[in-house]
């Protein structure tokens, strides 16, 4: 596992890419230089051949017949060959060697000793060349120059040079280049390692600090070591850490506030997910329901609220909440509850569950009943003296009574009933 991770690391890939770039560049350059060097050496041989033959061809063109002047031509060849390392041949139009720097080849067929293809091309008036290998394994370069007179080819001047030194030079140059390339690649790997390290060490530092942050430690800070992209990354990491730390502090503060509100609010609150499982219950709700946290977490909405009434079952309430909140009053165990329902959404605007707010209105309901009874009793108590006052007043108004004693009696009753009403009003004021 470690080996695989090491080989797949960015440090290894940077070193490998750097190595391959240098290797490919040096290989291309090396092949180009080797080819150019070989072409240059061959061109030197070719130029040397041409320089040697120029004078000999001119002198040979003066002879009417090469065969009749064999001795003169051989003498010329011998004099030229003294200063040459190349082999020189003069071939007549029958491909017979009539003169040579090596007398052993005279009067032998050139087709047997020399390359046939260049001899044929030479007889057609073409200067041609051909690389070959002797029977002894020596590499040679052959070049043929036609001897022309009056537009007719009457013979050929052939040169053959040993090019072993060229191939030795090529081999030696190739070996030197390979040694140089090996040293260069070794230096490349070492430099690549340090270059990659200068890149990967800050990245590894950021990775380690990010891993610690993922475990909740936000005190990490990355050192900014440069003003390049890596340094910019470190700066952005530190800025991100500060903002994230600040954001989490705000979230934690809001969470604490929310927990304090939920804990101290008088209303009971339940949060239910889309499956009807209770995911949150505050202290007031647990007190109203007479349950502990562990008990509520093990039960569903229908087992707690749905048991109040069939109308409060989860599916029915959730369906009725689609267009907005829902308000119900339910009674259970001698207690009366005002229950409000509403849905809440997730960050994508999808239905995430339902909020249930419970308010125990049992005492309020009792007080309202007492108020109704009190109002009814007060109304009855007020109605009696009012009726008495009304009847005696109508009697005095509608009847002619001359008896002052009777009138006084009626007025006394009216006064007593008025006092009674006044006492009732004072009692009401005291109660209020």
Tab-separated table of C-alpha atoms in Angstrom:
chain	number	residue	atom	x	y	z
A	1	UNK	CA	0.000	0.000	0.000
A	2	UNK	CA	2.839	2.358	0.898
A	3	UNK	CA	4.769	1.472	-2.266
A	4	UNK	CA	1.757	2.154	-4.456
A	5	UNK	CA	1.155	5.478	-2.707
A	6	UNK	CA	4.819	6.456	-3.141
A	7	UNK	CA	4.871	5.624	-6.857
A	8	UNK	CA	1.625	7.522	-7.424
A	9	UNK	CA	2.799	10.605	-5.531
A	10	UNK	CA	3.101	13.939	-7.300
A	11	UNK	CA	6.787	14.102	-6.314
A	12	UNK	CA	7.536	10.911	-8.240
A	13	UNK	CA	5.496	12.105	-11.226
A	14	UNK	CA	7.344	15.440	-11.339
A	15	UNK	CA	10.743	13.695	-11.232
A	16	UNK	CA	9.587	11.186	-13.860
A	17	UNK	CA	8.268	13.911	-16.191
A	18	UNK	CA	11.444	15.954	-15.743
A	19	UNK	CA	13.542	12.819	-16.426
A	20	UNK	CA	11.533	11.902	-19.541
A	21	UNK	CA	11.717	15.445	-20.929
A	22	UNK	CA	15.502	15.545	-20.584
A	23	UNK	CA	15.842	11.957	-21.857
A	24	UNK	CA	13.699	12.602	-24.941
A	25	UNK	CA	15.427	15.918	-25.660
A	26	UNK	CA	18.911	14.430	-25.334
A	27	UNK	CA	17.959	11.371	-27.390
A	28	UNK	CA	16.630	13.531	-30.223
A	29	UNK	CA	19.677	15.789	-30.064
A	30	UNK	CA	22.021	12.785	-29.883
A	31	UNK	CA	20.461	11.064	-32.892
A	32	UNK	CA	20.597	14.328	-34.823
A	33	UNK	CA	24.265	14.923	-33.932
A	34	UNK	CA	25.255	11.312	-34.750
A	35	UNK	CA	23.554	11.488	-38.137
A	36	UNK	CA	25.052	14.868	-38.901
A	37	UNK	CA	28.507	13.670	-37.850
A	38	UNK	CA	28.226	10.593	-40.064
A	39	UNK	CA	26.987	12.699	-42.980
A	40	UNK	CA	29.854	15.141	-42.436
A	41	UNK	CA	32.488	12.382	-42.451
A	42	UNK	CA	30.986	10.759	-45.530
A	43	UNK	CA	30.904	14.124	-47.237
A	44	UNK	CA	34.598	14.568	-46.452
A	45	UNK	CA	35.349	11.209	-48.083
A	46	UNK	CA	33.179	12.107	-51.061
A	47	UNK	CA	34.887	15.487	-51.441
A	48	UNK	CA	38.285	13.836	-51.168
A	49	UNK	CA	37.311	11.314	-53.866
A	50	UNK	CA	36.177	14.084	-56.150
A	51	UNK	CA	39.355	16.076	-55.612
A	52	UNK	CA	41.541	13.035	-56.314
A	53	UNK	CA	39.688	12.030	-59.473
A	54	UNK	CA	39.417	15.472	-61.044
A	55	UNK	CA	43.052	15.522	-62.242
A	56	UNK	CA	43.170	11.835	-63.121
A	57	UNK	CA	40.010	11.939	-65.235
A	58	UNK	CA	41.281	14.956	-67.154
A	59	UNK	CA	44.577	13.235	-67.956
A	60	UNK	CA	42.872	9.952	-68.859
A	61	UNK	CA	40.486	11.714	-71.227
A	62	UNK	CA	43.511	12.572	-73.418
A	63	UNK	CA	44.102	8.914	-74.312
A	64	UNK	CA	42.309	7.715	-77.441
A	65	UNK	CA	42.187	4.155	-76.208
A	66	UNK	CA	42.654	3.129	-72.621
A	67	UNK	CA	43.752	-0.378	-73.599
A	68	UNK	CA	46.653	0.807	-75.793
A	69	UNK	CA	48.071	3.037	-73.042
A	70	UNK	CA	47.815	0.577	-70.161
A	71	UNK	CA	51.426	1.000	-69.080
A	72	UNK	CA	51.245	4.799	-69.118
A	73	UNK	CA	47.966	4.751	-67.196
A	74	UNK	CA	49.375	2.277	-64.652
A	75	UNK	CA	52.391	4.527	-64.160
A	76	UNK	CA	50.105	7.488	-63.544
A	77	UNK	CA	47.994	5.486	-61.087
A	78	UNK	CA	51.084	4.345	-59.212
A	79	UNK	CA	52.357	7.913	-58.910
A	80	UNK	CA	48.993	9.126	-57.624
A	81	UNK	CA	48.553	6.174	-55.272
A	82	UNK	CA	51.751	6.983	-53.399
A	83	UNK	CA	49.990	9.859	-51.662
A	84	UNK	CA	46.633	8.068	-51.262
A	85	UNK	CA	45.191	5.743	-48.668
A	86	UNK	CA	42.348	4.825	-51.011
A	87	UNK	CA	42.456	2.107	-53.628
A	88	UNK	CA	42.208	3.347	-57.216
A	89	UNK	CA	41.102	1.398	-60.293
A	90	UNK	CA	40.759	2.203	-63.999
A	91	UNK	CA	38.206	0.032	-65.789
A	92	UNK	CA	37.733	-0.033	-69.572
A	93	UNK	CA	34.387	-0.243	-71.332
A	94	UNK	CA	34.465	-4.062	-70.979
A	95	UNK	CA	34.654	-3.769	-67.168
A	96	UNK	CA	38.265	-5.068	-67.214
A	97	UNK	CA	40.674	-3.494	-64.736
A	98	UNK	CA	43.538	-2.098	-66.844
A	99	UNK	CA	45.272	-0.181	-64.046
A	100	UNK	CA	45.170	-0.249	-60.255
A	101	UNK	CA	46.990	1.023	-57.211
A	102	UNK	CA	47.198	-2.676	-56.332
A	103	UNK	CA	48.895	-4.453	-59.340
A	104	UNK	CA	47.341	-7.769	-58.291
A	105	UNK	CA	43.938	-6.587	-59.601
A	106	UNK	CA	45.142	-5.747	-63.167
A	107	UNK	CA	43.456	-7.651	-66.009
A	108	UNK	CA	40.772	-8.949	-63.647
A	109	UNK	CA	37.071	-8.334	-64.149
A	110	UNK	CA	35.815	-5.323	-62.282
A	111	UNK	CA	32.431	-6.977	-61.971
A	112	UNK	CA	34.017	-9.544	-59.645
A	113	UNK	CA	36.035	-7.146	-57.521
A	114	UNK	CA	33.860	-4.033	-57.461
A	115	UNK	CA	30.181	-3.308	-56.916
A	116	UNK	CA	28.377	-4.186	-60.135
A	117	UNK	CA	25.536	-1.700	-59.705
A	118	UNK	CA	27.755	1.377	-59.553
A	119	UNK	CA	29.856	0.118	-62.500
A	120	UNK	CA	26.719	-0.156	-64.617
A	121	UNK	CA	25.539	3.296	-63.522
A	122	UNK	CA	29.015	4.696	-64.197
A	123	UNK	CA	29.001	3.341	-67.778
A	124	UNK	CA	25.778	5.284	-68.308
A	125	UNK	CA	27.693	8.485	-67.542
A	126	UNK	CA	26.563	8.848	-63.928
A	127	UNK	CA	28.830	9.565	-60.984
A	128	UNK	CA	27.663	7.046	-58.398
A	129	UNK	CA	28.644	5.761	-54.996
A	130	UNK	CA	27.838	2.746	-52.853
A	131	UNK	CA	28.753	1.575	-49.376
A	132	UNK	CA	29.637	-2.068	-49.011
A	133	UNK	CA	31.510	-4.685	-47.020
A	134	UNK	CA	34.470	-6.707	-48.266
A	135	UNK	CA	34.711	-10.450	-47.834
A	136	UNK	CA	37.070	-9.790	-44.935
A	137	UNK	CA	34.315	-7.821	-43.212
A	138	UNK	CA	35.898	-4.402	-43.730
A	139	UNK	CA	33.345	-1.664	-44.503
A	140	UNK	CA	34.238	0.359	-47.607
A	141	UNK	CA	32.900	3.216	-49.669
A	142	UNK	CA	32.953	2.830	-53.455
A	143	UNK	CA	32.715	5.735	-55.883
A	144	UNK	CA	32.791	5.661	-59.698
A	145	UNK	CA	33.588	8.530	-62.099
A	146	UNK	CA	33.032	8.073	-65.866
A	147	UNK	CA	35.875	8.868	-68.352
A	148	UNK	CA	34.129	10.570	-71.243
A	149	UNK	CA	35.368	11.768	-74.600
A	150	UNK	CA	33.185	13.196	-77.323
A	151	UNK	CA	30.099	12.211	-75.315
A	152	UNK	CA	31.076	8.568	-75.076
A	153	UNK	CA	32.089	6.731	-71.888
A	154	UNK	CA	35.291	4.833	-72.625
A	155	UNK	CA	36.066	3.772	-69.090
A	156	UNK	CA	35.732	4.388	-65.362
A	157	UNK	CA	37.887	5.613	-62.534
A	158	UNK	CA	36.946	3.747	-59.364
A	159	UNK	CA	37.960	4.645	-55.833
A	160	UNK	CA	37.481	2.471	-52.782
A	161	UNK	CA	38.171	3.677	-49.240
A	162	UNK	CA	38.162	1.854	-45.930
A	163	UNK	CA	35.558	3.593	-43.731
A	164	UNK	CA	36.250	1.561	-40.599
A	165	UNK	CA	37.564	4.714	-38.942
A	166	UNK	CA	34.257	6.464	-39.636
A	167	UNK	CA	32.299	3.748	-37.851
A	168	UNK	CA	34.824	3.667	-35.034
A	169	UNK	CA	34.440	7.411	-34.655
A	170	UNK	CA	30.672	6.980	-34.663
A	171	UNK	CA	30.846	4.238	-32.031
A	172	UNK	CA	33.199	6.260	-29.864
A	173	UNK	CA	31.029	9.362	-30.227
A	174	UNK	CA	27.937	7.309	-29.386
A	175	UNK	CA	29.628	5.908	-26.284
A	176	UNK	CA	30.737	9.374	-25.175
A	177	UNK	CA	27.242	10.696	-25.754
A	178	UNK	CA	25.646	7.832	-23.789
A	179	UNK	CA	28.025	8.463	-20.899
A	180	UNK	CA	27.234	12.168	-21.006
A	181	UNK	CA	23.512	11.408	-21.177
A	182	UNK	CA	23.770	9.047	-18.198
A	183	UNK	CA	25.515	11.731	-16.130
A	184	UNK	CA	23.015	14.354	-17.287
A	185	UNK	CA	20.061	12.110	-16.426
A	186	UNK	CA	21.550	11.345	-13.023
A	187	UNK	CA	21.914	15.071	-12.366
A	188	UNK	CA	18.376	15.547	-13.717
A	189	UNK	CA	16.960	13.023	-11.237
A	190	UNK	CA	18.760	14.692	-8.323
A	191	UNK	CA	17.687	18.191	-9.394
A	192	UNK	CA	14.192	16.910	-10.164
A	193	UNK	CA	13.947	15.477	-6.665
A	194	UNK	CA	14.837	18.818	-5.076
A	195	UNK	CA	12.551	20.740	-7.443
A	196	UNK	CA	9.691	18.322	-6.744
A	197	UNK	CA	10.403	18.543	-3.035
A	198	UNK	CA	10.158	22.335	-3.143
A	199	UNK	CA	6.661	21.881	-4.592
A	200	UNK	CA	5.403	18.878	-2.649
A	201	UNK	CA	6.610	19.846	0.835
A	202	UNK	CA	4.264	22.886	1.019
A	203	UNK	CA	1.453	20.806	-0.500
A	204	UNK	CA	2.031	18.038	2.069
A	205	UNK	CA	2.037	20.681	4.786
A	206	UNK	CA	-1.337	21.973	3.582
A	207	UNK	CA	-2.656	18.396	3.380
A	208	UNK	CA	-1.566	17.562	6.934
A	209	UNK	CA	-3.073	20.778	8.308
A	210	UNK	CA	-6.303	20.144	6.378
A	211	UNK	CA	-6.472	16.625	7.835
A	212	UNK	CA	-6.115	18.030	11.358
A	213	UNK	CA	-8.802	20.611	10.584
A	214	UNK	CA	-11.106	17.808	9.454
A	215	UNK	CA	-10.743	16.392	12.981
A	216	UNK	CA	-11.834	19.711	14.487
A	217	UNK	CA	-8.479	21.375	15.183
A	218	UNK	CA	-8.756	24.838	13.629
A	219	UNK	CA	-5.570	26.214	15.205
A	220	UNK	CA	-3.525	25.081	12.188
A	221	UNK	CA	-1.680	27.678	10.112
A	222	UNK	CA	0.410	27.050	6.999
A	223	UNK	CA	3.734	28.844	6.587
A	224	UNK	CA	3.895	31.017	3.455
A	225	UNK	CA	7.354	30.283	2.047
A	226	UNK	CA	7.178	31.852	-1.404
A	227	UNK	CA	5.333	34.394	-3.513
A	228	UNK	CA	4.298	31.947	-6.235
A	229	UNK	CA	1.217	29.747	-6.715
A	230	UNK	CA	2.217	27.532	-3.770
A	231	UNK	CA	2.519	30.576	-1.533
A	232	UNK	CA	-0.834	31.809	-2.784
A	233	UNK	CA	-2.327	28.422	-1.923
A	234	UNK	CA	-0.945	28.686	1.614
A	235	UNK	CA	-2.383	32.199	1.989
A	236	UNK	CA	-5.795	31.035	0.774
A	237	UNK	CA	-5.659	28.063	3.157
A	238	UNK	CA	-4.967	30.357	6.110
A	239	UNK	CA	-7.760	32.693	5.006
A	240	UNK	CA	-10.106	29.735	4.636
A	241	UNK	CA	-9.141	28.496	8.099
A	242	UNK	CA	-9.891	31.892	9.650
A	243	UNK	CA	-13.238	32.220	7.888
A	244	UNK	CA	-14.191	28.630	8.689
A	245	UNK	CA	-13.195	29.055	12.318
A	246	UNK	CA	-15.228	32.267	12.508
A	247	UNK	CA	-18.207	30.659	10.779
A	248	UNK	CA	-18.139	27.624	13.059
A	249	UNK	CA	-17.916	29.912	16.085
A	250	UNK	CA	-20.999	31.770	14.855
A	251	UNK	CA	-22.800	28.488	14.180
A	252	UNK	CA	-21.868	27.223	17.643
A	253	UNK	CA	-23.079	30.473	19.183
A	254	UNK	CA	-26.383	30.260	17.329
A	255	UNK	CA	-26.661	26.604	18.317
A	256	UNK	CA	-26.159	27.479	21.965
A	257	UNK	CA	-28.738	30.258	21.688
A	258	UNK	CA	-31.205	27.904	20.058
A	259	UNK	CA	-30.605	25.249	22.698
A	260	UNK	CA	-31.130	27.831	25.446
A	261	UNK	CA	-34.343	29.042	23.806
A	262	UNK	CA	-35.665	25.519	23.328
A	263	UNK	CA	-34.719	24.584	26.870
A	264	UNK	CA	-36.367	27.582	28.504
A	265	UNK	CA	-39.390	28.139	26.283
A	266	UNK	CA	-42.722	27.379	27.938
A	267	UNK	CA	-44.179	25.721	24.870
A	268	UNK	CA	-43.336	22.126	24.096
A	269	UNK	CA	-41.602	21.551	20.770
A	270	UNK	CA	-41.159	18.355	18.762
A	271	UNK	CA	-39.320	17.934	15.440
A	272	UNK	CA	-40.431	14.987	13.322
A	273	UNK	CA	-38.739	13.712	10.146
A	274	UNK	CA	-40.550	12.610	6.993
A	275	UNK	CA	-40.807	9.038	8.325
A	276	UNK	CA	-42.607	10.108	11.490
A	277	UNK	CA	-39.590	9.632	13.783
A	278	UNK	CA	-39.086	12.194	16.544
A	279	UNK	CA	-35.672	13.791	16.079
A	280	UNK	CA	-35.907	16.596	18.663
A	281	UNK	CA	-37.892	17.302	21.833
A	282	UNK	CA	-37.330	20.170	24.237
A	283	UNK	CA	-37.632	20.018	28.025
A	284	UNK	CA	-41.128	21.537	28.099
A	285	UNK	CA	-42.454	18.903	25.666
A	286	UNK	CA	-40.988	16.088	27.767
A	287	UNK	CA	-42.595	17.534	30.892
A	288	UNK	CA	-45.996	17.871	29.195
A	289	UNK	CA	-45.853	14.306	27.888
A	290	UNK	CA	-44.386	12.902	31.108
A	291	UNK	CA	-41.500	11.281	29.257
A	292	UNK	CA	-37.706	11.286	29.340
A	293	UNK	CA	-35.392	11.909	26.389
A	294	UNK	CA	-34.578	8.218	25.949
A	295	UNK	CA	-38.269	7.287	25.931
A	296	UNK	CA	-39.200	9.883	23.298
A	297	UNK	CA	-36.323	8.895	21.016
A	298	UNK	CA	-37.563	5.305	20.928
A	299	UNK	CA	-41.134	6.209	19.952
A	300	UNK	CA	-42.785	7.646	16.850
A	301	UNK	CA	-45.072	10.605	16.333
A	302	UNK	CA	-48.187	8.431	16.026
A	303	UNK	CA	-47.367	6.692	19.319
A	304	UNK	CA	-47.268	10.042	21.131
A	305	UNK	CA	-49.301	12.761	19.363
A	306	UNK	CA	-51.280	10.515	17.046
A	307	UNK	CA	-52.742	8.753	20.089
A	308	UNK	CA	-54.554	11.982	21.053
A	309	UNK	CA	-57.005	11.722	18.167
A	310	UNK	CA	-57.475	10.044	14.790
A	311	UNK	CA	-57.392	13.516	13.243
A	312	UNK	CA	-53.823	13.957	14.517
A	313	UNK	CA	-52.292	10.880	12.858
A	314	UNK	CA	-49.029	11.679	11.058
A	315	UNK	CA	-50.122	11.093	7.458
A	316	UNK	CA	-53.330	13.073	7.908
A	317	UNK	CA	-51.653	16.022	9.616
A	318	UNK	CA	-48.817	16.073	7.064
A	319	UNK	CA	-51.322	16.153	4.216
A	320	UNK	CA	-53.248	19.015	5.828
A	321	UNK	CA	-49.982	20.950	6.297
A	322	UNK	CA	-49.184	21.039	2.579
A	323	UNK	CA	-50.740	24.481	2.096
A	324	UNK	CA	-49.551	25.985	5.381
A	325	UNK	CA	-49.668	25.527	9.143
A	326	UNK	CA	-52.337	23.632	11.073
A	327	UNK	CA	-53.935	24.387	14.455
A	328	UNK	CA	-55.752	21.796	16.577
A	329	UNK	CA	-56.996	21.492	20.173
A	330	UNK	CA	-56.899	18.013	21.706
A	331	UNK	CA	-57.520	16.483	25.120
A	332	UNK	CA	-55.811	13.518	26.748
A	333	UNK	CA	-55.553	12.295	30.307
A	334	UNK	CA	-57.590	15.188	31.626
A	335	UNK	CA	-55.249	17.734	30.069
A	336	UNK	CA	-56.116	20.050	27.179
A	337	UNK	CA	-53.456	20.874	24.557
A	338	UNK	CA	-53.283	23.583	21.928
A	339	UNK	CA	-51.234	21.956	19.115
A	340	UNK	CA	-49.757	23.773	16.116
A	341	UNK	CA	-48.139	22.051	13.129
A	342	UNK	CA	-45.927	23.331	10.315
A	343	UNK	CA	-43.459	21.834	7.842
A	344	UNK	CA	-39.751	22.657	7.576
A	345	UNK	CA	-37.527	22.340	4.487
A	346	UNK	CA	-33.931	21.292	3.889
A	347	UNK	CA	-31.287	23.408	2.107
A	348	UNK	CA	-32.635	22.269	-1.282
A	349	UNK	CA	-36.192	23.344	-0.550
A	350	UNK	CA	-37.374	19.744	-0.117
A	351	UNK	CA	-39.745	18.629	2.636
A	352	UNK	CA	-37.591	17.552	5.597
A	353	UNK	CA	-40.226	16.992	8.271
A	354	UNK	CA	-42.658	18.718	10.578
A	355	UNK	CA	-42.515	20.968	13.651
A	356	UNK	CA	-45.077	20.352	16.413
A	357	UNK	CA	-45.647	23.017	19.088
A	358	UNK	CA	-47.550	21.920	22.220
A	359	UNK	CA	-49.197	24.301	24.676
A	360	UNK	CA	-50.921	22.932	27.797
A	361	UNK	CA	-54.062	25.081	28.090
A	362	UNK	CA	-55.735	23.016	30.806
A	363	UNK	CA	-55.527	25.788	33.437
A	364	UNK	CA	-56.477	28.392	30.879
A	365	UNK	CA	-59.490	26.288	29.920
A	366	UNK	CA	-60.498	25.979	33.580
A	367	UNK	CA	-60.128	29.731	34.043
A	368	UNK	CA	-62.264	30.411	31.005
A	369	UNK	CA	-64.944	28.073	32.392
A	370	UNK	CA	-64.803	29.847	35.748
A	371	UNK	CA	-65.078	33.196	33.996
A	372	UNK	CA	-68.123	32.028	32.114
A	373	UNK	CA	-69.725	30.739	35.322
A	374	UNK	CA	-68.846	33.955	37.122
A	375	UNK	CA	-70.303	36.118	34.388
A	376	UNK	CA	-73.481	34.030	34.441
A	377	UNK	CA	-73.794	34.343	38.237
A	378	UNK	CA	-73.072	38.076	38.189
A	379	UNK	CA	-75.594	38.556	35.438
A	380	UNK	CA	-78.174	36.736	37.537
A	381	UNK	CA	-77.315	38.763	40.651
A	382	UNK	CA	-77.565	42.045	38.712
A	383	UNK	CA	-80.757	41.071	36.991
A	384	UNK	CA	-82.711	40.592	40.272
A	385	UNK	CA	-82.271	44.139	41.678
A	386	UNK	CA	-82.668	45.655	38.242
A	387	UNK	CA	-85.979	43.848	37.826
A	388	UNK	CA	-87.138	45.040	41.267
A	389	UNK	CA	-86.097	48.639	40.604
A	390	UNK	CA	-87.720	48.524	37.184
A	391	UNK	CA	-91.038	47.173	38.494
A	392	UNK	CA	-91.323	49.656	41.412
A	393	UNK	CA	-90.289	52.558	39.185
A	394	UNK	CA	-92.946	51.666	36.590
A	395	UNK	CA	-95.533	51.369	39.356
A	396	UNK	CA	-94.732	54.834	40.653
A	397	UNK	CA	-94.790	56.279	37.149
A	398	UNK	CA	-97.904	54.565	35.873
A	399	UNK	CA	-100.090	54.560	39.055
A	400	UNK	CA	-101.496	57.546	40.932
A	401	UNK	CA	-100.674	56.838	44.539
A	402	UNK	CA	-101.737	59.381	47.086
A	403	UNK	CA	-100.486	57.442	50.033
A	404	UNK	CA	-97.144	58.923	50.971
A	405	UNK	CA	-96.393	55.943	53.129
A	406	UNK	CA	-96.690	53.609	50.157
A	407	UNK	CA	-94.560	55.863	48.002
A	408	UNK	CA	-91.915	55.987	50.693
A	409	UNK	CA	-91.968	52.204	50.955
A	410	UNK	CA	-91.419	51.847	47.204
A	411	UNK	CA	-88.590	54.347	47.208
A	412	UNK	CA	-86.955	52.599	50.130
A	413	UNK	CA	-87.058	49.289	48.250
A	414	UNK	CA	-85.565	50.978	45.150
A	415	UNK	CA	-82.789	52.472	47.303
A	416	UNK	CA	-82.020	49.115	48.909
A	417	UNK	CA	-81.814	47.401	45.526
A	418	UNK	CA	-79.577	50.223	44.220
A	419	UNK	CA	-77.283	49.724	47.235
A	420	UNK	CA	-77.258	46.007	46.492
A	421	UNK	CA	-76.204	46.722	42.899
A	422	UNK	CA	-73.530	49.127	44.128
A	423	UNK	CA	-72.088	46.406	46.393
A	424	UNK	CA	-72.005	43.975	43.449
A	425	UNK	CA	-70.170	46.532	41.311
A	426	UNK	CA	-67.585	47.129	44.075
A	427	UNK	CA	-67.040	43.395	44.423
A	428	UNK	CA	-66.540	43.111	40.633
A	429	UNK	CA	-64.011	45.929	40.737
A	430	UNK	CA	-62.148	44.237	43.570
A	431	UNK	CA	-62.096	40.908	41.669
A	432	UNK	CA	-60.814	42.546	38.488
